[in-house]
Coordinates of C-alpha atoms in Angstrom, one line a residue:
Chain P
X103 CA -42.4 7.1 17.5
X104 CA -39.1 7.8 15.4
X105 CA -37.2 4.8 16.7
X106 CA -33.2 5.2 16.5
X107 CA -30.8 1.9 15.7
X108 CA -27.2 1.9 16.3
X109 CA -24.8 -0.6 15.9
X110 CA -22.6 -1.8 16.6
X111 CA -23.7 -1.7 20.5
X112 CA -19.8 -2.4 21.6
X113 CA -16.7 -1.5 20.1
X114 CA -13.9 -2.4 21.4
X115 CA -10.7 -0.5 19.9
X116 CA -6.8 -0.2 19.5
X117 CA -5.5 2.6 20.8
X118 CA -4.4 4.4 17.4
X119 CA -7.1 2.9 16.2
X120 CA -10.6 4.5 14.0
X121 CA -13.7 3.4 15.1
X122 CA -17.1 4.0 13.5
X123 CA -20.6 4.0 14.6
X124 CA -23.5 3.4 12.9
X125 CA -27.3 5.3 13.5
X126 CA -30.2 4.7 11.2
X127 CA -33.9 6.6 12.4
X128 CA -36.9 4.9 11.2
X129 CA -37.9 8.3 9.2
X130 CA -36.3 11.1 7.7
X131 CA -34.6 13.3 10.1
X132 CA -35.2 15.9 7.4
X133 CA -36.7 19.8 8.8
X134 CA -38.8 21.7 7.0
X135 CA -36.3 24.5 7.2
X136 CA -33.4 21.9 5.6
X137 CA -31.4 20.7 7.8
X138 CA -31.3 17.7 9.8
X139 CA -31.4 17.1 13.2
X140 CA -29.5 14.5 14.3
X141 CA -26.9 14.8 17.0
X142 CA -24.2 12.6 18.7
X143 CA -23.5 12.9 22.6
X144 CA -20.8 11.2 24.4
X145 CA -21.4 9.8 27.7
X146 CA -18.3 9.1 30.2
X147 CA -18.7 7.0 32.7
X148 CA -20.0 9.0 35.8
X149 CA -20.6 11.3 33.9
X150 CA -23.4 13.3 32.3
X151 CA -23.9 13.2 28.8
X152 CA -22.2 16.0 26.1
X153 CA -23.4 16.9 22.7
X154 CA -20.4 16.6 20.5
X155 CA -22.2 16.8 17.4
X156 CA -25.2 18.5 16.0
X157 CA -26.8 18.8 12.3
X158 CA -25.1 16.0 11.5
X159 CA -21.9 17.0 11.1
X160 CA -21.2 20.0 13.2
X161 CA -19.0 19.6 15.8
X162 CA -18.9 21.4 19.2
X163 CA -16.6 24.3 20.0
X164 CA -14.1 22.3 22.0
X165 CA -14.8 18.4 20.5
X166 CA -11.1 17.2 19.1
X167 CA -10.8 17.5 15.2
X168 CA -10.4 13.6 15.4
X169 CA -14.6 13.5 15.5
X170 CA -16.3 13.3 12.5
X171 CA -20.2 12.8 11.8
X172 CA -21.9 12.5 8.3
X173 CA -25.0 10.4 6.6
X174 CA -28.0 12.2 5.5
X175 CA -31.7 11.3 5.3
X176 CA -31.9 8.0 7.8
X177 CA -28.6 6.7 7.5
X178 CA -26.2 8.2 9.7
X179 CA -22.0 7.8 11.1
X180 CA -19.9 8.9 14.0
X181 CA -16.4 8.2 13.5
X182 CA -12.9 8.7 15.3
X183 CA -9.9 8.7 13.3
X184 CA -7.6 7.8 16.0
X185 CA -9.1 6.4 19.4
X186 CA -7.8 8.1 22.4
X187 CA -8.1 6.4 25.5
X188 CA -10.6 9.9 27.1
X189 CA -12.5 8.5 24.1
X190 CA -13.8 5.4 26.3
X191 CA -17.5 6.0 27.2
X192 CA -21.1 5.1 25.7
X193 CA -22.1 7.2 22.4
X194 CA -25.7 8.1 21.9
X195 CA -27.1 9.1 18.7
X196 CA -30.6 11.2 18.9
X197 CA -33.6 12.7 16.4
X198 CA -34.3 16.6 17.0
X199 CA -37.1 16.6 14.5
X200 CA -40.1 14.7 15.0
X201 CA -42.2 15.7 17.8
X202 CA -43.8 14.8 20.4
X203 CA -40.7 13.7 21.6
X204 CA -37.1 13.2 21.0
X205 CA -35.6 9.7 20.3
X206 CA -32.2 8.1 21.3
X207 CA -30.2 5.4 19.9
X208 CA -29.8 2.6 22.2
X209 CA -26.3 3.5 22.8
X210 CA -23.0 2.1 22.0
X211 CA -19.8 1.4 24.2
X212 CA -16.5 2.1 23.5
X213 CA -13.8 0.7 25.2
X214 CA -10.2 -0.2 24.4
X215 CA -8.7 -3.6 23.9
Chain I
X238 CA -21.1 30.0 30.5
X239 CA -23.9 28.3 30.2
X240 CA -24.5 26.0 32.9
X241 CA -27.6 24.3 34.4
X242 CA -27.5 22.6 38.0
X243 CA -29.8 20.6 39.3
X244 CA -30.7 19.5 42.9
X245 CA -29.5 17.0 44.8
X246 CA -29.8 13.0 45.2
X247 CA -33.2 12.3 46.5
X248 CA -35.0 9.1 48.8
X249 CA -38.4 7.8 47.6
X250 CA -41.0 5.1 48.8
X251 CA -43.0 3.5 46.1
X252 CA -46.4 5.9 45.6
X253 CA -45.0 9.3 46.4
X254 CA -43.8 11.8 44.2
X255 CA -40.4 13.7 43.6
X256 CA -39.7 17.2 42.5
X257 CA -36.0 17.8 40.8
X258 CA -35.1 21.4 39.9
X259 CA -32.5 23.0 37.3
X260 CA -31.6 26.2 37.7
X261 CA -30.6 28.1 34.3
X262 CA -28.0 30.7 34.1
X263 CA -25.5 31.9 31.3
X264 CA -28.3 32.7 28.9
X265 CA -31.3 34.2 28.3
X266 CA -33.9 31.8 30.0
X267 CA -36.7 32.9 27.9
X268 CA -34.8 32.3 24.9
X269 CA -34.8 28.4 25.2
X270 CA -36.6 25.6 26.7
X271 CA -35.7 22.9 28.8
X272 CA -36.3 18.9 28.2
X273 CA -36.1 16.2 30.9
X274 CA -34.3 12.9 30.3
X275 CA -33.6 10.4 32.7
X276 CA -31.7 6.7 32.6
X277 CA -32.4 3.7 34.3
X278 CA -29.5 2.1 35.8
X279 CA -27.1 0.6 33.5
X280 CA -29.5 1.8 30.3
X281 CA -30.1 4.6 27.8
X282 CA -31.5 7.8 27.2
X283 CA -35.3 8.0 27.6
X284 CA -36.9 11.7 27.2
X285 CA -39.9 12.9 29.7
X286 CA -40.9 16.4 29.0
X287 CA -40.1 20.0 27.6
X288 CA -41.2 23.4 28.5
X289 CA -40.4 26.4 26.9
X290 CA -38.6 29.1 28.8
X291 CA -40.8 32.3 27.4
X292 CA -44.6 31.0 27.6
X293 CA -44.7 27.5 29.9
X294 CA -46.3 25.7 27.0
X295 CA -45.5 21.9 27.8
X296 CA -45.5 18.4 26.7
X297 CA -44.7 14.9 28.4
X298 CA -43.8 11.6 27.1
X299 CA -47.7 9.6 26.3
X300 CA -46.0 7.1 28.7
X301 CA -45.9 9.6 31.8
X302 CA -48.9 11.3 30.7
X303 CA -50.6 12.1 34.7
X304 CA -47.7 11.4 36.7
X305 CA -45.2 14.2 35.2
X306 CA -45.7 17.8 35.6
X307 CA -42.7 20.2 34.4
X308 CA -43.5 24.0 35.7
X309 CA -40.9 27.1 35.7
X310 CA -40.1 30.0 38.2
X311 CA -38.7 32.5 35.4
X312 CA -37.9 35.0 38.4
X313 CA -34.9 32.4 39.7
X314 CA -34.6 30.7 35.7
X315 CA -35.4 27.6 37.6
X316 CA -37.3 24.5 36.0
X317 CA -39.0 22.3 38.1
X318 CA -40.1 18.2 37.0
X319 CA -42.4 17.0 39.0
X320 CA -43.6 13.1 39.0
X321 CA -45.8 11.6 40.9
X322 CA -47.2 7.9 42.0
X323 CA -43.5 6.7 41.7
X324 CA -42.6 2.8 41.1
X325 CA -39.3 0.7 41.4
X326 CA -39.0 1.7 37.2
X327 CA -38.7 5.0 37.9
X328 CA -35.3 4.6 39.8
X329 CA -32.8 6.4 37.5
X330 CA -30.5 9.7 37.2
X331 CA -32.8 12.6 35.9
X332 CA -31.1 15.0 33.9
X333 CA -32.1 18.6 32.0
X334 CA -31.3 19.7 28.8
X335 CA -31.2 23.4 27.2
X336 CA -34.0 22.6 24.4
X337 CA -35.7 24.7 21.5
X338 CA -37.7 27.5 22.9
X339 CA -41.2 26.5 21.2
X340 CA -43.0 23.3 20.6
X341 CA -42.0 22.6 16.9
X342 CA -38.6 23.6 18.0
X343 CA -36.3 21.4 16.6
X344 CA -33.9 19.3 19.6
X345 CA -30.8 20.6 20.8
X346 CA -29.9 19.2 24.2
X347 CA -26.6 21.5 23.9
X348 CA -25.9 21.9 27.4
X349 CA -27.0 19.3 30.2
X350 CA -27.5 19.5 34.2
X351 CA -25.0 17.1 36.1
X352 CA -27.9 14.6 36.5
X353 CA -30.3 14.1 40.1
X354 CA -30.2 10.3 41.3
X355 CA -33.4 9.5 41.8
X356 CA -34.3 5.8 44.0
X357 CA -37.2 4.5 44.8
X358 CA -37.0 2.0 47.4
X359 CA -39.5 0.7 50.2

């Protein structure tokens, strides 16, 4: 199985304040058809999660400007350029590509000092 | 919209089996698939199954491999999940996920069903 690393696993953060998360997959998250599929989901509390990125750096139709996703190959980034405190929740990376089965990070917690 | 709602909280004694639907709408059912997740309290992401919405073609997690079916109604859009011989592990919100329509689909999860609470207690 593709396994999926992130760290940190919590980040606490200023208001104001960027925060970046790192996600590294154990193989390429490369396609056949060239593109990669890695995607970011935010997770509220109580809440279920919500894809906010996809291909590595597309964002969803309504996902604030302030989310930003890049990396290629195995090494990938989520970042927030200013946190806002609806940004407080547990952010999950996860590999679209290698079947049998999709793989998620092990999650990592944001929450504000 | 697309949405995707799922039944309600369920009960269970250890040894017998659940069945969770998600009922599709806002799309073209046959156009997609549907993948199961679920998460143990207080833990991550864990994926179960897929099935695709235009010819029921299937797979499950190796782990669950005898214990998980995943069947469709396409007259109501409805996904069903299906596991059986339950344990204390398998206490956890069960969610779906709007998924690639064939088996070397890539993943999407793009749209997600508000999550079934499922506890197994004696």
């Amino acid at each position: 199985d593709v396994v999926m690393t992130q760290s940190p696993l919590s980040l606490p953060v200023t208001l104001g304040q960027p925060a970046s998360i790192s996600c590294r997959s154990s193989q390429s998250l490369v396609h056949s058809d060239g593109n990669t599929y890695l995607s970011w989901f935010q997770q509220r509390p109580g809440q279920s999660p919500r894809r906010l990125i996809y291909k590595v750096s597309n964002r969803e139709s309504g996902v604030p400007d302030r989310f930003s996703g890049s990396g290629s190959g195995t090494d990938f980034t989520l970042k927030i350029s200013r946190v806002e405190a609806e940004d407080v929740g547990v952010y999950y990376c996860m590999q679209g590509k290698h079947w049998p089965q999709w793989t998620f990070g092990q999650g990592t917690k944001v929450e504000i000092k | 919209q697309v949405q995707l709602v799922q039944s309600g909280a369920e009960l269970k004694k250890p040894g017998a089996s659940v069945k969770v639907s998600c009922k599709a709408s806002g799309y073209r059912f046959s156009n997609f698939g549907i993948s199961w997740m679920r998460q143990a309290p207080g833990q991550g992401l864990e994926w179960l199954g897929w099935i695709s919405g235009y010819n029921d073609n299937t797979i499950h997690a190796p782990k669950l491999q005898g214990r998980l079916t995943v069947t469709t109604d396409t007259s109501t859009s409805t996904v069903f999940m299906e596991l059986r011989s339950l344990t204390y592990d398998d206490t956890g919100v069960y969610y779906c996920a709007r998924d690639g329509i064939a088996v070397t689909s890539p993943g999407l999860a793009d749209y997600w069903g508000q999550g079934t609470l499922v506890t197994v207690s004696s």
